[in-house]
mmCIF file of C-alpha atoms in Angstrom:
data_model
loop_
_atom_site.group_PDB
_atom_site.id
_atom_site.type_symbol
_atom_site.label_atom_id
_atom_site.label_comp_id
_atom_site.label_asym_id
_atom_site.label_seq_id
_atom_site.Cartn_x
_atom_site.Cartn_y
_atom_site.Cartn_z
ATOM 1 C CA MET A 50 13.469 6.871 20.532
ATOM 2 C CA LYS A 51 13.651 4.014 23.034
ATOM 3 C CA GLU A 52 17.141 5.086 24.126
ATOM 4 C CA VAL A 53 16.004 8.677 24.722
ATOM 5 C CA ILE A 54 13.008 7.607 26.805
ATOM 6 C CA ALA A 55 15.083 5.063 28.755
ATOM 7 C CA ALA A 56 17.593 7.773 29.734
ATOM 8 C CA GLN A 57 14.875 9.898 31.367
ATOM 9 C CA ARG A 58 14.008 9.513 35.016
ATOM 10 C CA LYS A 59 10.306 10.232 34.521
ATOM 11 C CA PRO A 60 9.484 9.882 30.831
ATOM 12 C CA TYR A 61 6.413 11.702 29.584
ATOM 13 C CA ILE A 62 4.177 9.500 27.433
ATOM 14 C CA ASP A 63 1.013 10.832 25.804
ATOM 15 C CA ASP A 64 -0.713 8.660 23.202
ATOM 16 C CA LYS A 65 -2.888 11.529 21.986
ATOM 17 C CA ALA A 66 0.188 13.571 21.089
ATOM 18 C CA TYR A 67 0.604 11.635 17.827
ATOM 19 C CA GLU A 68 -2.955 12.265 16.634
ATOM 20 C CA SER A 69 -1.997 15.643 15.123
ATOM 21 C CA ALA A 70 0.995 16.987 13.182
ATOM 22 C CA PRO A 71 3.846 18.608 15.123
ATOM 23 C CA LEU A 72 4.807 22.265 15.131
ATOM 24 C CA VAL A 73 7.966 23.032 13.102
ATOM 25 C CA VAL A 74 10.510 25.381 14.695
ATOM 26 C CA LEU A 75 13.495 26.630 12.639
ATOM 27 C CA ASN A 76 16.540 28.240 14.233
ATOM 28 C CA SER A 77 19.361 30.190 12.492
ATOM 29 C CA PHE A 78 18.121 29.605 8.938
ATOM 30 C CA SER A 79 17.938 33.318 8.123
ATOM 31 C CA GLY A 80 21.595 33.719 7.132
ATOM 32 C CA GLU A 81 23.067 34.485 3.726
ATOM 33 C CA GLY A 82 22.969 31.875 1.017
ATOM 34 C CA LYS A 83 20.259 30.359 -1.135
ATOM 35 C CA HIS A 84 20.976 26.913 0.259
ATOM 36 C CA LEU A 85 19.727 28.001 3.716
ATOM 37 C CA LYS A 86 16.432 29.259 2.278
ATOM 38 C CA LEU A 87 16.054 26.062 0.282
ATOM 39 C CA MET A 88 16.672 23.919 3.372
ATOM 40 C CA ALA A 89 14.118 25.926 5.350
ATOM 41 C CA GLN A 90 11.501 25.400 2.615
ATOM 42 C CA VAL A 91 12.226 21.659 2.489
ATOM 43 C CA PHE A 92 11.856 21.266 6.265
ATOM 44 C CA GLN A 93 8.615 23.269 6.292
ATOM 45 C CA ASN A 94 7.122 21.262 3.420
ATOM 46 C CA MET A 95 7.837 17.993 5.226
ATOM 47 C CA PHE A 96 4.945 18.705 7.627
ATOM 48 C CA PRO A 97 1.393 20.026 7.145
ATOM 49 C CA THR A 98 0.946 23.779 7.288
ATOM 50 C CA ILE A 99 -0.637 25.353 10.381
ATOM 51 C CA ASN A 100 -2.859 28.411 10.193
ATOM 52 C CA VAL A 101 -2.024 30.472 13.281
ATOM 53 C CA SER A 102 -5.308 32.396 13.235
ATOM 54 C CA THR A 103 -7.564 29.306 13.187
ATOM 55 C CA VAL A 104 -5.520 26.594 14.898
ATOM 56 C CA LYS A 105 -6.655 25.128 18.225
ATOM 57 C CA LEU A 106 -3.992 25.053 20.916
ATOM 58 C CA ALA A 107 -5.281 21.717 22.189
ATOM 59 C CA ARG A 108 -4.114 20.066 18.930
ATOM 60 C CA ILE A 109 -0.532 21.338 19.223
ATOM 61 C CA ARG A 110 1.037 18.670 21.408
ATOM 62 C CA ARG A 111 4.446 18.182 19.752
ATOM 63 C CA CYS A 112 7.167 20.253 18.122
ATOM 64 C CA VAL A 113 10.144 19.462 15.892
ATOM 65 C CA LEU A 114 13.212 21.669 16.210
ATOM 66 C CA PHE A 115 15.718 22.198 13.371
ATOM 67 C CA SER A 116 18.692 24.180 14.658
ATOM 68 C CA TYR A 117 21.467 25.222 12.247
ATOM 69 C CA ASN A 118 24.978 25.926 13.532
ATOM 70 C CA PRO A 119 26.764 28.376 11.163
ATOM 71 C CA THR A 120 30.192 27.491 12.585
ATOM 72 C CA SER A 121 30.076 23.707 12.200
ATOM 73 C CA LYS A 122 27.403 23.805 9.433
ATOM 74 C CA LEU A 123 25.526 21.015 11.192
ATOM 75 C CA ILE A 124 21.781 20.746 11.736
ATOM 76 C CA ASP A 125 20.492 19.323 15.023
ATOM 77 C CA VAL A 126 17.053 17.710 14.906
ATOM 78 C CA ARG A 127 15.087 17.270 18.130
ATOM 79 C CA HIS A 128 11.548 16.062 18.806
ATOM 80 C CA PHE A 129 9.661 17.253 21.914
ATOM 81 C CA ALA A 130 6.263 16.811 23.530
ATOM 82 C CA ILE A 131 4.597 20.044 24.691
ATOM 83 C CA ARG A 132 3.132 20.213 28.172
ATOM 84 C CA VAL A 133 1.312 23.240 29.616
ATOM 85 C CA LEU A 134 1.104 23.754 33.405
ATOM 86 C CA PRO A 135 -0.477 26.535 35.474
ATOM 87 C CA VAL A 136 1.853 29.171 36.993
ATOM 88 C CA GLY A 137 1.810 30.592 40.516
ATOM 89 C CA VAL A 138 1.015 27.417 42.425
ATOM 90 C CA SER A 139 3.251 25.063 44.348
ATOM 91 C CA ARG A 140 4.027 21.486 43.498
ATOM 92 C CA SER A 141 1.474 20.126 45.953
ATOM 93 C CA VAL A 142 -1.284 22.356 44.620
ATOM 94 C CA LYS A 143 -0.383 21.340 41.057
ATOM 95 C CA LYS A 144 -0.945 17.719 42.006
ATOM 96 C CA LEU A 145 -4.359 18.540 43.381
ATOM 97 C CA VAL A 146 -5.265 20.690 40.377
ATOM 98 C CA THR A 147 -4.142 18.129 37.799
ATOM 99 C CA GLY A 148 -6.187 15.396 39.498
ATOM 100 C CA LYS A 149 -3.364 13.333 41.004
ATOM 101 C CA ILE A 150 -4.042 11.653 44.364
ATOM 102 C CA PRO A 151 -1.265 12.630 46.828
ATOM 103 C CA ASN A 152 0.143 10.458 49.592
ATOM 104 C CA LEU A 153 -1.048 11.931 52.902
ATOM 105 C CA ALA A 154 0.223 9.137 55.146
ATOM 106 C CA LYS A 155 2.922 11.329 56.720
ATOM 107 C CA CYS A 156 0.720 14.418 57.053
ATOM 108 C CA GLU A 157 -1.638 15.173 59.912
ATOM 109 C CA ASP A 158 -3.606 17.704 57.888
ATOM 110 C CA ILE A 159 -4.011 18.767 54.259
ATOM 111 C CA ALA A 160 -2.336 22.045 55.191
ATOM 112 C CA ASP A 161 0.885 20.185 55.988
ATOM 113 C CA PHE A 162 0.907 18.740 52.484
ATOM 114 C CA ILE A 163 0.243 22.107 50.810
ATOM 115 C CA GLU A 164 2.811 24.073 52.830
ATOM 116 C CA LYS A 165 5.470 21.407 52.509
ATOM 117 C CA ALA A 166 8.189 22.577 50.090
ATOM 118 C CA ASN A 167 11.276 20.593 51.029
ATOM 119 C CA GLY A 168 10.590 18.000 48.303
ATOM 120 C CA LEU A 169 11.141 20.399 45.387
ATOM 121 C CA SER A 170 14.078 19.948 43.060
ATOM 122 C CA ASP A 171 16.422 22.687 41.843
ATOM 123 C CA SER A 172 14.666 22.915 38.487
ATOM 124 C CA GLU A 173 11.303 23.438 40.201
ATOM 125 C CA PHE A 174 12.687 26.225 42.418
ATOM 126 C CA GLU A 175 14.164 27.999 39.364
ATOM 127 C CA ASP A 176 11.085 28.668 37.270
ATOM 128 C CA ASP A 177 12.145 30.393 34.037
ATOM 129 C CA GLU A 178 9.952 33.375 33.255
ATOM 130 C CA ALA A 179 10.691 33.005 29.538
ATOM 131 C CA SER A 180 8.504 29.912 29.537
ATOM 132 C CA HIS A 181 5.506 31.830 30.885
ATOM 133 C CA VAL A 182 2.828 32.698 28.349
ATOM 134 C CA VAL A 183 -0.700 34.054 28.426
ATOM 135 C CA LEU A 184 -3.071 31.540 26.918
ATOM 136 C CA PRO A 185 -5.364 32.923 24.195
ATOM 137 C CA GLN A 186 -7.631 29.847 24.474
ATOM 138 C CA ASP A 187 -8.780 27.404 27.105
ATOM 139 C CA LEU A 188 -7.000 24.062 27.244
ATOM 140 C CA PRO A 189 -8.594 20.751 28.264
ATOM 141 C CA SER A 190 -5.996 20.255 31.021
ATOM 142 C CA ARG A 191 -6.897 21.542 34.482
ATOM 143 C CA GLY A 192 -5.787 25.002 35.560
ATOM 144 C CA ASN A 193 -5.043 26.289 32.022
ATOM 145 C CA LEU A 194 -7.644 28.971 31.371
ATOM 146 C CA GLN A 195 -7.887 31.758 28.825
ATOM 147 C CA ASN A 196 -6.009 35.012 29.642
ATOM 148 C CA GLN A 197 -4.158 33.221 32.449
ATOM 149 C CA LYS A 198 -0.434 32.606 32.741
ATOM 150 C CA SER A 199 0.873 29.105 32.142
ATOM 151 C CA ALA A 200 4.308 27.555 31.816
ATOM 152 C CA ILE A 201 5.341 25.538 28.779
ATOM 153 C CA LYS A 202 7.544 22.513 29.372
ATOM 154 C CA LEU A 203 9.153 20.308 26.742
ATOM 155 C CA HIS A 204 9.751 16.585 27.166
ATOM 156 C CA GLU A 205 12.081 15.012 24.619
ATOM 157 C CA LEU A 206 10.604 12.098 22.690
ATOM 158 C CA GLY A 207 13.370 11.360 20.217
ATOM 159 C CA PRO A 208 14.945 10.551 17.898
ATOM 160 C CA ARG A 209 18.040 12.728 17.985
ATOM 161 C CA MET A 210 19.706 13.430 14.655
ATOM 162 C CA THR A 211 22.598 15.551 13.426
ATOM 163 C CA ILE A 212 22.667 16.111 9.661
ATOM 164 C CA GLN A 213 24.651 18.210 7.202
ATOM 165 C CA LEU A 214 23.904 19.537 3.738
ATOM 166 C CA MET A 215 26.426 18.248 1.180
ATOM 167 C CA LYS A 216 24.990 18.869 -2.296
ATOM 168 C CA ILE A 217 22.036 20.450 -4.100
ATOM 169 C CA GLU A 218 21.424 19.382 -7.710
ATOM 170 C CA GLU A 219 18.639 20.034 -10.190
ATOM 171 C CA GLY A 220 16.681 16.998 -11.313
ATOM 172 C CA LEU A 221 17.751 13.477 -10.443
ATOM 173 C CA PHE A 222 21.521 13.137 -10.978
ATOM 174 C CA ASN A 223 21.283 14.875 -14.354
ATOM 175 C CA GLY A 224 21.020 18.609 -13.673
ATOM 176 C CA GLU A 225 23.140 21.547 -12.674
ATOM 177 C CA VAL A 226 24.831 21.492 -9.253
ATOM 178 C CA LEU A 227 23.560 24.490 -7.283
ATOM 179 C CA PHE A 228 25.560 23.894 -4.100
ATOM 180 C CA HIS A 229 28.418 21.652 -3.036
ATOM 181 C CA GLU A 230 30.010 21.662 0.386
ATOM 182 C CA LEU A 231 33.350 20.111 -0.608
ATOM 183 C CA VAL A 232 33.896 21.203 -4.232
ATOM 184 C CA VAL A 233 34.115 24.865 -5.240
ATOM 185 C CA LYS A 234 34.281 25.740 -8.957
ATOM 186 C CA THR A 235 34.949 28.967 -10.826
ATOM 187 C CA GLU A 236 32.426 30.738 -13.041
ATOM 188 C CA GLU A 237 34.184 29.482 -16.197
ATOM 189 C CA GLU A 238 33.878 25.883 -15.026
ATOM 190 C CA LYS A 239 30.226 26.418 -14.130
ATOM 191 C CA ASP A 240 29.521 27.858 -17.613
ATOM 192 C CA ALA A 241 31.256 24.901 -19.292
ATOM 193 C CA ILE A 242 29.234 22.421 -17.242
ATOM 194 C CA ARG A 243 26.031 24.343 -17.999
ATOM 195 C CA ARG A 244 26.722 24.274 -21.764
ATOM 196 C CA LYS A 245 27.480 20.552 -21.575
ATOM 197 C CA ILE A 246 24.184 19.864 -19.805
ATOM 198 C CA GLU A 247 22.260 21.970 -22.349
ATOM 199 C CA LYS A 248 23.884 20.103 -25.243
ATOM 200 C CA ARG A 249 23.046 16.750 -23.667
ATOM 201 C CA ASN A 250 19.423 17.764 -23.124
ATOM 202 C CA ARG A 251 19.173 19.045 -26.714
ATOM 203 C CA LEU A 252 20.527 15.772 -28.126
ATOM 204 C CA LYS A 253 18.119 13.858 -25.942
ATOM 205 C CA GLU A 254 15.161 15.825 -27.305
ATOM 206 C CA GLU A 255 16.346 15.297 -30.901
ATOM 207 C CA ARG A 256 16.647 11.543 -30.374
ATOM 208 C CA LYS A 257 13.203 11.489 -28.833
ATOM 209 C CA GLU A 258 11.697 13.314 -31.839
ATOM 210 C CA GLN A 259 13.497 10.983 -34.271
ATOM 211 C CA GLN A 260 12.193 7.926 -32.439
ATOM 212 C CA THR A 261 8.662 9.313 -32.625
ATOM 213 C CA LYS A 262 8.975 9.876 -36.378
ATOM 214 C CA ASN A 263 10.373 6.361 -36.941
ATOM 215 C CA LYS A 264 7.532 4.862 -34.948
ATOM 216 C CA LEU A 265 4.905 6.715 -37.003
ATOM 217 C CA LYS A 266 6.637 5.696 -40.241
ATOM 218 C CA LYS A 267 6.648 2.010 -39.240
ATOM 219 C CA GLU A 268 2.975 2.157 -38.344
ATOM 220 C CA GLU A 269 2.140 3.701 -41.744
ATOM 221 C CA GLU A 270 4.148 1.025 -43.597
ATOM 222 C CA LYS A 271 2.442 -1.688 -41.585
ATOM 223 C CA GLU A 272 -0.997 -0.286 -42.420
ATOM 224 C CA LYS A 273 -0.123 -0.047 -46.136
ATOM 225 C CA HIS A 274 1.099 -3.658 -46.169
ATOM 226 C CA LYS A 275 -2.105 -4.765 -44.450
ATOM 227 C CA GLN A 276 -4.317 -2.969 -46.985
ATOM 228 C CA LYS A 277 -2.266 -4.416 -49.854
ATOM 229 C CA CYS A 278 -2.667 -7.962 -48.513
ATOM 230 C CA LEU A 279 -6.423 -7.520 -48.045
ATOM 231 C CA LYS A 280 -6.742 -6.153 -51.583
ATOM 232 C CA GLY A 281 -4.816 -9.133 -53.038
ATOM 233 C CA MET A 282 -6.981 -11.622 -51.124
ATOM 234 C CA LYS A 283 -10.129 -9.955 -52.472
ATOM 235 C CA ILE A 284 -8.892 -10.159 -56.096
ATOM 236 C CA GLU A 285 -7.993 -13.861 -55.712
ATOM 237 C CA LYS A 286 -11.402 -14.584 -54.248
ATOM 238 C CA ASP A 287 -13.147 -12.859 -57.164
ATOM 239 C CA GLU A 288 -11.071 -14.806 -59.748
ATOM 240 C CA ASN A 289 -11.732 -18.272 -58.198
ATOM 241 C CA PRO A 290 -15.284 -18.264 -56.838
ATOM 242 C CA GLU A 291 -15.680 -22.054 -57.341
ATOM 243 C CA GLU A 292 -12.844 -22.888 -54.969
ATOM 244 C CA GLU A 293 -14.550 -21.023 -52.209
ATOM 245 C CA ALA A 294 -17.874 -22.892 -52.597
ATOM 246 C CA PRO A 295 -18.306 -25.387 -49.755
ATOM 247 C CA GLU A 296 -18.708 -29.075 -50.620
ATOM 248 C CA ASP A 297 -22.021 -30.856 -49.944
ATOM 249 C CA ASP A 298 -21.167 -33.864 -47.762
ATOM 250 C CA ALA A 299 -24.650 -35.367 -48.140
ATOM 251 C CA GLU A 300 -24.461 -35.376 -51.965
ATOM 252 C CA TYR A 301 -20.968 -36.880 -51.875
ATOM 253 C CA PHE A 302 -22.165 -39.647 -49.526
ATOM 254 C CA LYS A 303 -25.147 -40.394 -51.819
ATOM 255 C CA GLU A 304 -22.920 -40.590 -54.929
ATOM 256 C CA GLU A 305 -20.358 -42.875 -53.330
ATOM 257 C CA VAL A 306 -22.596 -45.164 -51.252
ATOM 258 C CA GLY A 307 -25.808 -45.000 -53.289
ATOM 259 C CA VAL A 308 -28.017 -44.603 -50.217
ATOM 260 C CA GLU A 309 -29.614 -41.536 -48.738
ATOM 261 C CA PRO A 310 -27.753 -40.617 -45.517
ATOM 262 C CA ASP A 311 -29.530 -40.150 -42.224
ATOM 263 C CA ARG A 312 -30.722 -36.657 -41.507
ATOM 264 C CA GLU A 313 -28.727 -36.417 -38.280
ATOM 265 C CA LEU A 314 -25.493 -37.569 -39.959
ATOM 266 C CA PHE A 315 -24.702 -34.336 -41.804
ATOM 267 C CA ALA A 316 -26.910 -31.950 -39.838
ATOM 268 C CA PRO A 317 -25.286 -28.524 -39.348
ATOM 269 C CA SER A 318 -24.038 -28.098 -35.816
ATOM 270 C CA ASP A 319 -25.145 -25.077 -33.839
ATOM 271 C CA PRO A 320 -22.125 -23.497 -32.096
ATOM 272 C CA LYS A 321 -24.359 -21.847 -29.511
ATOM 273 C CA ARG A 322 -26.075 -25.093 -28.554
ATOM 274 C CA PRO A 323 -24.225 -27.025 -25.851
ATOM 275 C CA PRO A 324 -23.290 -30.647 -26.642
ATOM 276 C CA ARG A 325 -25.536 -33.373 -25.340
ATOM 277 C CA PRO A 326 -24.229 -35.387 -22.420
ATOM 278 C CA ARG A 327 -23.112 -38.885 -23.345
ATOM 279 C CA LYS A 328 -25.024 -41.692 -21.668
ATOM 280 C CA ARG A 329 -23.258 -44.777 -20.461
ATOM 281 C CA PRO A 330 -24.564 -47.899 -22.294
ATOM 282 C CA ALA A 331 -26.301 -50.454 -20.097
ATOM 283 C CA ASP A 332 -24.500 -53.748 -19.631
ATOM 284 C CA PRO A 333 -26.945 -56.690 -19.127
ATOM 285 C CA LYS A 334 -24.169 -58.830 -17.725
ATOM 286 C CA GLY A 335 -23.253 -56.223 -15.225
ATOM 287 C CA TYR A 336 -20.380 -53.792 -15.069
ATOM 288 C CA PRO A 337 -17.614 -53.346 -12.560
ATOM 289 C CA GLY A 338 -18.890 -51.938 -9.333
ATOM 290 C CA ASP A 339 -22.470 -53.252 -9.757
ATOM 291 C CA LYS A 340 -23.579 -55.106 -6.617
ATOM 292 C CA ASP A 341 -26.436 -57.026 -8.362
ATOM 293 C CA ALA A 342 -24.321 -58.239 -11.302
ATOM 294 C CA LYS A 343 -23.934 -61.806 -9.944
ATOM 295 C CA LYS A 344 -27.661 -62.142 -9.227
ATOM 296 C CA ARG A 345 -28.621 -61.072 -12.746
ATOM 297 C CA LYS A 346 -26.109 -63.497 -14.242
ATOM 298 C CA PHE A 347 -27.518 -66.358 -12.188
ATOM 299 C CA SER A 348 -31.136 -65.566 -13.136
ATOM 300 C CA LEU A 349 -30.240 -65.469 -16.850
ATOM 301 C CA GLY A 350 -28.582 -68.889 -16.614
ATOM 302 C CA LYS A 351 -31.619 -70.352 -14.834
ATOM 303 C CA LYS A 352 -34.025 -69.186 -17.542
ATOM 304 C CA SER A 353 -31.890 -70.580 -20.330
ATOM 305 C CA SER A 354 -31.653 -74.101 -18.778
ATOM 306 C CA GLY A 355 -35.452 -74.302 -18.195
ATOM 307 C CA SER A 356 -35.056 -75.902 -14.763
ATOM 308 C CA THR A 357 -35.463 -74.723 -11.209
ATOM 309 C CA LYS A 358 -32.951 -75.242 -8.477
ATOM 310 C CA LYS A 359 -33.779 -75.802 -4.876
ATOM 311 C CA PHE A 360 -31.314 -75.315 -2.077
ATOM 312 C CA SER A 361 -31.976 -77.727 0.780
ATOM 313 C CA GLY A 362 -29.233 -76.377 2.979
ATOM 314 C CA LYS A 363 -25.580 -75.594 3.318
ATOM 315 C CA GLY A 364 -23.260 -78.280 1.987
ATOM 316 C CA LYS A 365 -26.040 -80.437 0.361
ATOM 317 C CA ASN A 366 -26.486 -81.390 -3.280
ATOM 318 C CA VAL A 367 -28.886 -79.501 -5.548
ATOM 319 C CA LYS A 368 -31.914 -81.574 -6.764
ATOM 320 C CA LYS A 369 -33.650 -81.064 -10.092
ATOM 321 C CA ASN A 370 -37.443 -81.226 -10.337
ATOM 322 C CA SER A 371 -38.746 -83.628 -12.983
ATOM 323 C CA LYS A 372 -41.147 -82.443 -15.642
ATOM 324 C CA LYS A 373 -44.752 -83.484 -15.257
#
């Protein structure tokens, strides 16, 4: 797309053109052959459908052209922006109508600008009447009114593509080949291929049914084995009821030690009750990280000796007070 726009002298750029779906135009797809009809349906289904009776012309701003060449069997794809301009007015009047501000520096009067026609190009002198249409609706652009003639101009947006149909096959690489551009087969070969595909599909369905049956059979055997195991466990439980009885830890402790255990020792734990947080035991001598550990240690030593110490200053000896 960038290359196409760069090659144009005055590229036409309209941001609102991409707000709606483009109009699809097909050319030369009405020939003989089912592959042409199939291609036309594929190209039409690539874009949203447009109801001609209810569509608003203001929303049709782009068109996509698919042109088929029967000789080369190639399909040219082009993408254009649609522009509608009023007919019957000169280039200078078009500028005034469309709202563009002209350059009047070289004109003495507005009439000189309107009557001036030497600046027109060859394409502007040769206005094709085939592009003239009568508008059934009003357009938001200036000068395009209902039941008035307007000219339709196309500005290429890109990309440009040239494609060719090579093969049409049913399914995804597993069906019958409906069309092939390079290989042509007889009716006998087509029938043989068709029978081969039918046989392969039939075997595939049979394998699928067999796998379903095997799966159901395995599930039934698994369920029977489960019921058998549960039944055996129930019989064993009924034969040995004493083994299933839980032991009383409190009675065992009393028999072995000869003392009644504490009530909290063998209390049943409640699974719903959250465990109590463990408290850190207090250390009277201090613990690592305690700032007052040295002070507490010193005060404990002073009480045990039964004497008081008096500091008379830095670097002096400590005197002991005599008992009275």
